[in-house]
XYZ file of N, CA and C in Angstrom:
528
model
N 0.779 -1.170 0.000
C 0.000 0.000 0.000
C 0.826 1.240 0.000
N 0.171 2.277 -0.334
C 0.865 3.538 -0.395
C 0.722 4.269 0.897
N 1.383 4.603 1.659
C 1.217 5.339 2.902
C 0.692 6.719 2.658
N 0.336 7.346 3.614
C -0.248 8.667 3.460
C 0.588 9.693 4.166
N -0.029 10.718 4.490
C 0.661 11.769 5.219
C 1.098 12.879 4.282
N 1.103 14.031 4.816
C 1.505 15.191 4.033
C 3.022 15.231 3.904
N 3.470 15.605 2.751
C 4.885 15.787 2.511
C 5.139 17.278 2.405
N 6.179 17.730 3.083
C 6.502 19.157 3.032
C 7.945 19.351 2.606
N 8.236 20.549 2.158
C 9.580 20.918 1.762
C 9.850 22.323 2.285
N 11.067 22.565 2.726
C 11.454 23.893 3.188
C 12.279 24.565 2.092
N 11.820 25.737 1.660
C 12.523 26.526 0.652
C 13.022 27.794 1.328
N 14.312 28.063 1.220
C 14.895 29.226 1.879
C 15.387 30.220 0.830
N 15.053 31.477 1.063
C 15.523 32.569 0.202
C 16.180 33.614 1.084
N 17.377 34.058 0.697
C 18.116 35.053 1.483
C 18.156 36.371 0.724
N 17.893 37.468 1.445
C 17.898 38.799 0.863
C 18.889 39.681 1.620
N 20.060 39.953 1.027
C 20.942 40.942 1.662
C 20.261 42.296 1.528
N 20.337 43.128 2.532
C 19.652 44.415 2.458
C 20.669 45.538 2.327
N 20.215 46.626 1.730
C 21.084 47.776 1.540
C 22.117 47.557 0.452
N 21.952 46.532 -0.369
C 22.958 46.243 -1.384
C 22.735 47.051 -2.636
N 23.792 47.172 -3.444
C 23.751 47.978 -4.657
C 24.321 47.173 -5.826
N 23.939 47.581 -7.041
C 24.465 46.903 -8.218
C 25.884 47.392 -8.520
N 26.466 46.905 -9.621
C 27.853 47.240 -9.943
C 28.050 48.723 -10.265
N 26.958 49.462 -10.490
C 27.038 50.886 -10.786
C 26.754 51.754 -9.563
N 26.512 51.124 -8.404
C 26.235 51.864 -7.180
C 24.782 52.230 -6.991
N 23.893 51.704 -7.844
C 22.465 52.002 -7.730
C 21.805 51.078 -6.718
N 20.867 51.590 -5.896
C 20.171 50.727 -4.941
C 19.368 49.658 -5.678
N 19.401 48.440 -5.170
C 18.650 47.337 -5.765
C 17.289 47.243 -5.093
N 16.243 46.910 -5.846
C 14.879 46.972 -5.318
C 14.413 45.730 -4.570
N 15.260 45.112 -3.754
C 14.822 43.989 -2.935
C 14.262 44.477 -1.604
N 14.590 45.689 -1.220
C 14.194 46.223 0.075
C 13.470 47.543 -0.137
N 12.355 47.722 0.557
C 11.560 48.927 0.377
C 11.306 49.590 1.713
N 11.296 50.901 1.721
C 10.930 51.630 2.924
C 9.416 51.624 3.080
N 8.940 51.680 4.309
C 7.497 51.741 4.502
C 6.923 53.086 4.082
N 7.772 54.054 3.799
C 7.296 55.360 3.359
C 6.789 55.314 1.918
N 7.103 54.246 1.206
C 6.693 54.153 -0.193
C 6.191 52.740 -0.447
N 4.893 52.537 -0.408
C 4.312 51.211 -0.528
C 4.381 50.652 -1.943
N 4.781 51.431 -2.923
C 4.770 50.961 -4.298
C 6.039 50.231 -4.692
N 7.034 50.192 -3.856
C 8.177 49.346 -4.125
C 9.435 50.019 -4.596
N 9.724 51.205 -4.112
C 10.971 51.852 -4.423
C 11.623 52.304 -3.124
N 12.941 52.504 -3.162
C 13.625 52.991 -1.974
C 13.133 54.381 -1.610
N 12.989 54.647 -0.345
C 12.731 55.994 0.158
C 13.797 56.252 1.210
N 14.756 57.064 0.893
C 15.926 57.213 1.744
C 15.673 58.055 2.981
N 14.566 58.778 3.050
C 14.339 59.690 4.157
C 13.988 59.031 5.470
N 13.464 57.807 5.459
C 12.972 57.249 6.718
C 14.036 56.478 7.488
N 15.030 55.967 6.844
C 16.069 55.207 7.527
C 17.352 55.324 6.749
N 18.472 55.317 7.443
C 19.755 55.434 6.758
C 20.018 54.168 5.954
N 20.566 54.333 4.765
C 20.886 53.200 3.916
C 22.356 53.288 3.559
N 23.093 52.239 3.805
C 24.504 52.220 3.436
C 24.716 51.100 2.437
N 25.933 50.823 2.123
C 26.242 49.763 1.166
C 25.917 48.380 1.719
N 25.835 48.232 3.023
C 25.717 46.894 3.595
C 24.554 46.702 4.558
N 23.776 47.715 4.842
C 22.758 47.539 5.874
C 21.660 48.580 5.772
N 20.535 48.284 6.404
C 19.466 49.254 6.621
C 19.435 49.516 8.118
N 19.403 50.775 8.506
C 19.427 51.141 9.919
C 18.016 51.516 10.360
N 17.511 50.810 11.375
C 16.215 51.134 11.970
C 16.487 51.921 13.240
N 16.161 53.208 13.233
C 16.478 54.093 14.343
C 15.737 53.713 15.609
N 16.258 54.181 16.735
C 15.693 53.817 18.032
C 14.523 54.695 18.444
N 14.266 55.782 17.732
C 13.267 56.726 18.222
C 11.920 56.648 17.505
N 11.731 55.704 16.605
C 10.419 55.562 15.966
C 10.283 54.159 15.378
N 9.152 53.881 14.817
C 8.860 52.548 14.289
C 9.165 52.473 12.798
N 10.425 52.556 12.444
C 10.813 52.457 11.043
C 10.666 51.027 10.551
N 10.539 50.893 9.234
C 10.316 49.576 8.661
C 10.843 49.507 7.237
N 11.009 48.291 6.753
C 11.289 48.051 5.349
C 10.622 46.736 4.970
N 10.505 46.498 3.676
C 9.859 45.280 3.195
C 10.753 44.521 2.228
N 10.567 43.215 2.219
C 11.156 42.308 1.240
C 9.995 41.824 0.380
N 10.194 41.737 -0.927
C 9.128 41.287 -1.824
C 9.633 40.109 -2.646
N 8.820 39.054 -2.698
C 9.125 37.878 -3.507
C 7.806 37.250 -3.919
N 7.865 36.188 -4.694
C 6.638 35.522 -5.122
C 6.239 34.452 -4.116
N 4.944 34.125 -4.093
C 4.427 33.065 -3.232
C 4.577 31.735 -3.973
N 5.312 30.786 -3.386
C 5.455 29.488 -4.049
C 4.195 28.633 -3.878
N 4.072 27.629 -4.705
C 2.942 26.697 -4.607
C 2.962 26.012 -3.247
N 1.797 25.895 -2.625
C 1.657 25.135 -1.385
C 2.202 25.794 -0.142
N 2.412 27.113 -0.146
C 2.949 27.791 1.044
C 2.027 27.546 2.234
N 2.587 26.946 3.291
C 1.772 26.671 4.477
C 2.301 27.356 5.729
N 3.569 27.752 5.723
C 4.151 28.372 6.907
C 5.360 29.207 6.485
N 5.641 30.257 7.248
C 6.759 31.144 6.942
C 7.526 31.470 8.219
N 8.833 31.235 8.178
C 9.728 31.672 9.247
C 10.612 32.768 8.664
N 10.858 33.825 9.442
C 11.657 34.948 8.978
C 12.796 35.179 9.964
N 14.026 35.104 9.460
C 15.209 35.392 10.277
C 15.809 36.712 9.825
N 16.174 37.557 10.794
C 16.740 38.871 10.504
C 18.137 38.927 11.107
N 19.142 39.228 10.264
C 20.520 39.373 10.717
C 20.777 40.835 11.046
N 21.333 41.085 12.227
C 21.620 42.449 12.665
C 23.069 42.550 13.106
N 23.576 43.772 13.115
C 24.920 44.053 13.615
C 24.815 45.233 14.563
N 25.483 45.130 15.688
C 25.500 46.224 16.653
C 26.688 47.119 16.349
N 26.411 48.410 16.158
C 27.461 49.350 15.796
C 28.092 50.053 16.991
N 27.452 50.011 18.144
C 28.013 50.685 19.313
C 27.955 49.760 20.518
N 28.298 50.257 21.664
C 28.381 49.431 22.853
C 27.120 49.340 23.682
N 25.993 49.733 23.131
C 24.745 49.682 23.890
C 24.405 48.256 24.301
N 23.790 48.127 25.445
C 23.362 46.816 25.925
C 21.843 46.808 25.991
N 21.272 45.627 26.020
C 19.830 45.523 26.167
C 19.207 44.695 25.065
N 17.892 44.754 25.015
C 17.146 43.975 24.045
C 16.383 44.902 23.111
N 16.431 44.584 21.812
C 15.654 45.331 20.837
C 14.489 44.460 20.384
N 13.432 45.111 19.890
C 12.236 44.386 19.455
C 11.951 44.698 17.992
N 11.571 43.653 17.258
C 11.159 43.801 15.870
C 9.766 43.203 15.706
N 8.965 43.811 14.844
C 7.654 43.286 14.485
C 7.732 42.846 13.022
N 7.401 41.585 12.765
C 7.514 41.025 11.418
C 6.127 40.591 10.959
N 5.706 41.109 9.808
C 4.375 40.791 9.300
C 4.428 40.573 7.795
N 3.362 39.970 7.263
C 3.303 39.652 5.840
C 1.930 39.983 5.271
N 1.914 40.250 3.981
C 0.685 40.452 3.228
C 0.972 40.007 1.801
N -0.058 39.564 1.098
C 0.109 39.162 -0.292
C -0.794 40.005 -1.174
N -0.357 40.189 -2.406
C -1.121 40.980 -3.362
C -1.243 40.216 -4.668
N -2.458 40.135 -5.154
C -2.712 39.514 -6.454
C -2.626 40.586 -7.538
N -2.474 40.159 -8.765
C -2.475 41.104 -9.876
C -3.801 41.857 -9.879
N -3.723 43.158 -10.044
C -4.920 43.985 -10.060
C -5.259 44.609 -8.718
N -4.591 44.188 -7.633
C -4.871 44.787 -6.315
C -4.139 46.111 -6.168
N -4.732 47.024 -5.416
C -4.131 48.313 -5.129
C -3.083 48.132 -4.034
N -1.820 48.366 -4.353
C -0.734 48.120 -3.407
C -0.712 49.103 -2.251
N -1.363 50.239 -2.390
C -1.330 51.220 -1.304
C -2.396 50.957 -0.247
N -3.282 49.987 -0.477
C -4.347 49.737 0.502
C -4.280 48.333 1.107
N -3.123 47.696 1.032
C -2.980 46.357 1.598
C -2.924 46.420 3.117
N -3.545 45.456 3.777
C -3.517 45.375 5.242
C -2.665 44.168 5.632
N -1.576 44.425 6.346
C -0.695 43.343 6.783
C -1.402 42.452 7.804
N -1.078 41.155 7.777
C -1.559 40.231 8.801
C -0.952 40.625 10.142
N -1.501 40.085 11.212
C -0.999 40.359 12.556
C 0.497 40.055 12.627
N 1.241 40.960 13.216
C 2.697 40.836 13.283
C 3.142 39.804 14.313
N 4.272 39.180 14.002
C 4.984 38.353 14.977
C 6.025 39.248 15.632
N 6.135 39.174 16.938
C 7.074 40.012 17.673
C 8.266 39.177 18.105
N 9.474 39.689 17.844
C 10.690 38.991 18.259
C 11.581 39.959 19.017
N 12.364 39.416 19.927
C 13.284 40.205 20.734
C 14.694 39.689 20.528
N 15.608 40.599 20.276
C 17.014 40.245 20.127
C 17.828 40.926 21.199
N 18.917 40.313 21.577
C 19.801 40.879 22.594
C 21.092 41.330 21.932
N 21.458 42.568 22.192
C 22.713 43.068 21.652
C 23.888 42.361 22.298
N 24.871 42.042 21.483
C 26.098 41.412 21.965
C 27.232 42.406 21.873
N 28.374 41.917 21.447
C 29.558 42.766 21.331
C 29.459 43.633 20.073
N 30.197 44.741 20.067
C 30.242 45.644 18.924
C 30.713 44.887 17.687
N 30.074 45.162 16.547
C 30.393 44.572 15.244
C 30.202 43.062 15.201
N 29.325 42.548 16.038
C 29.007 41.129 16.048
C 27.631 40.923 15.441
N 27.531 39.939 14.515
C 26.236 39.674 13.906
C 25.369 38.870 14.855
N 24.102 39.254 14.917
C 23.098 38.550 15.708
C 21.973 38.143 14.768
N 21.252 37.091 15.104
C 20.109 36.666 14.295
C 18.914 36.463 15.207
N 17.763 37.038 14.813
C 16.496 36.793 15.493
C 15.564 36.151 14.476
N 14.719 35.229 14.957
C 13.831 34.497 14.052
C 12.403 34.522 14.568
N 11.487 34.872 13.680
C 10.051 34.772 13.959
C 9.559 33.522 13.236
N 8.988 32.592 13.998
C 8.468 31.370 13.387
C 6.956 31.481 13.228
N 6.447 30.889 12.166
C 5.005 30.892 11.942
C 4.425 32.257 11.645
N 5.145 33.088 10.865
C 4.617 34.402 10.490
C 3.326 34.193 9.692
N 2.305 34.952 10.015
C 0.970 34.791 9.442
C 0.956 35.096 7.946
N 0.614 34.094 7.125
C 0.518 34.267 5.670
C -0.913 34.027 5.185
N -1.880 34.299 6.048
C -3.290 34.153 5.679
C -3.594 35.000 4.448
N -4.311 34.415 3.504
C -4.707 35.135 2.302
C -3.703 35.086 1.176
N -2.605 34.355 1.352
C -1.582 34.277 0.320
C -1.819 33.060 -0.578
N -1.702 33.273 -1.875
C -1.919 32.191 -2.841
C -0.760 32.160 -3.842
N -0.542 31.010 -4.406
C 0.529 30.805 -5.373
C 0.494 31.879 -6.467
N 1.669 32.420 -6.767
C 1.802 33.403 -7.832
C 1.602 34.845 -7.403
N 1.080 35.072 -6.197
C 0.921 36.444 -5.717
C 2.269 36.985 -5.252
N 2.316 38.292 -5.013
C 3.509 38.900 -4.436
C 3.414 38.822 -2.917
N 4.433 38.286 -2.291
C 4.529 38.201 -0.837
C 5.390 39.361 -0.367
N 4.817 40.196 0.495
C 5.555 41.322 1.076
C 5.751 41.035 2.558
N 6.988 40.959 2.982
C 7.327 40.731 4.382
C 7.906 42.031 4.931
N 7.283 42.549 5.978
C 7.716 43.802 6.580
C 8.446 43.534 7.894
N 9.603 44.177 8.042
C 10.374 44.138 9.282
C 10.337 45.550 9.853
N 9.771 45.703 11.045
C 9.609 47.028 11.655
C 10.262 47.062 13.032
N 10.849 48.168 13.352
C 11.410 48.392 14.688
C 10.263 48.740 15.621
N 10.208 48.079 16.755
C 9.214 48.392 17.779
C 9.831 49.449 18.681
N 9.292 50.666 18.603
C 9.869 51.797 19.339
C 9.765 51.647 20.853
N 9.041 50.637 21.325
C 8.918 50.473 22.775
C 10.082 49.687 23.382
N 11.042 49.262 22.559
C 12.152 48.500 23.153
C 13.070 49.408 23.966
N 13.944 48.795 24.750
C 14.758 49.541 25.706
C 16.121 49.956 25.161
N 16.498 49.484 23.968
C 17.811 49.812 23.421
C 17.768 51.209 22.825
N 18.731 52.036 23.172
C 18.744 53.413 22.695
C 19.586 53.594 21.441
N 20.163 52.529 20.911
C 20.939 52.639 19.682
C 20.148 52.072 18.509
N 20.652 52.302 17.318
C 20.012 51.823 16.110
C 20.167 50.309 15.972
N 19.264 49.688 15.219
C 19.377 48.282 14.847
C 19.778 48.258 13.374
N 20.960 47.747 13.088
C 21.453 47.673 11.718
C 21.163 46.296 11.162
N 20.322 46.235 10.139
C 19.924 44.965 9.535
C 20.772 44.730 8.299
N 21.396 43.552 8.217
C 22.263 43.234 7.083
C 21.649 42.214 6.132
N 20.643 41.473 6.589
C 20.031 40.479 5.716
C 18.774 39.889 6.321
N 17.926 39.343 5.447
C 16.687 38.698 5.872
C 16.579 37.358 5.152
N 16.280 36.313 5.912
C 16.128 34.961 5.368
C 14.671 34.530 5.531
N 14.044 34.183 4.406
C 12.678 33.663 4.428
C 12.740 32.155 4.272
N 12.215 31.422 5.238
C 12.121 29.957 5.165
C 10.655 29.613 4.979
N 10.330 29.139 3.783
C 8.948 28.858 3.425
C 8.694 27.352 3.438
N 7.741 26.945 4.266
C 7.363 25.538 4.329
C 6.239 25.340 3.305
N 6.457 24.378 2.412
C 5.503 24.136 1.326
C 4.955 22.731 1.418
N 3.646 22.608 1.234
C 3.002 21.297 1.156
C 3.147 20.791 -0.273
N 3.553 19.535 -0.412
C 3.794 18.980 -1.735
C 2.744 17.977 -2.178
N 1.679 17.820 -1.411
C 0.686 16.804 -1.804
C -0.451 17.399 -2.572
């Protein structure tokens, strides 16, 4: 007999943030929340060659955009950060997702409920990783655009910036 049970596969996609092409132009993998249509907006957060800086005094955010694979059932999001100064404490990030089908108005999308994660600052210039598991992907269907937003929670206790160097999306897909 043929056994049953659902078969799943984990697909991982990594997005370096703040990166530029060979001509020094910003690449459109990362978007500021100030511009929902998908272009960089440099006014809300500092952008360097290697990172996006989420300031400590407000709820800044950026988005990663990719396609929704067939059978998406779960999403884990890992965020790589680097501490630039000697501040100690814990920072908080809110990670949420929304999907858009062709023909939808991108400026009126409502993100699903955010997953909240807390990271602890380590030594200066040390990379840290925080992971939100089971990020809500309700309403997402194959072929749509998946927008994952990473936002700084201004209520955290760290008084320094959070420098994000990359985002890893781990998508669990049902194969049956």
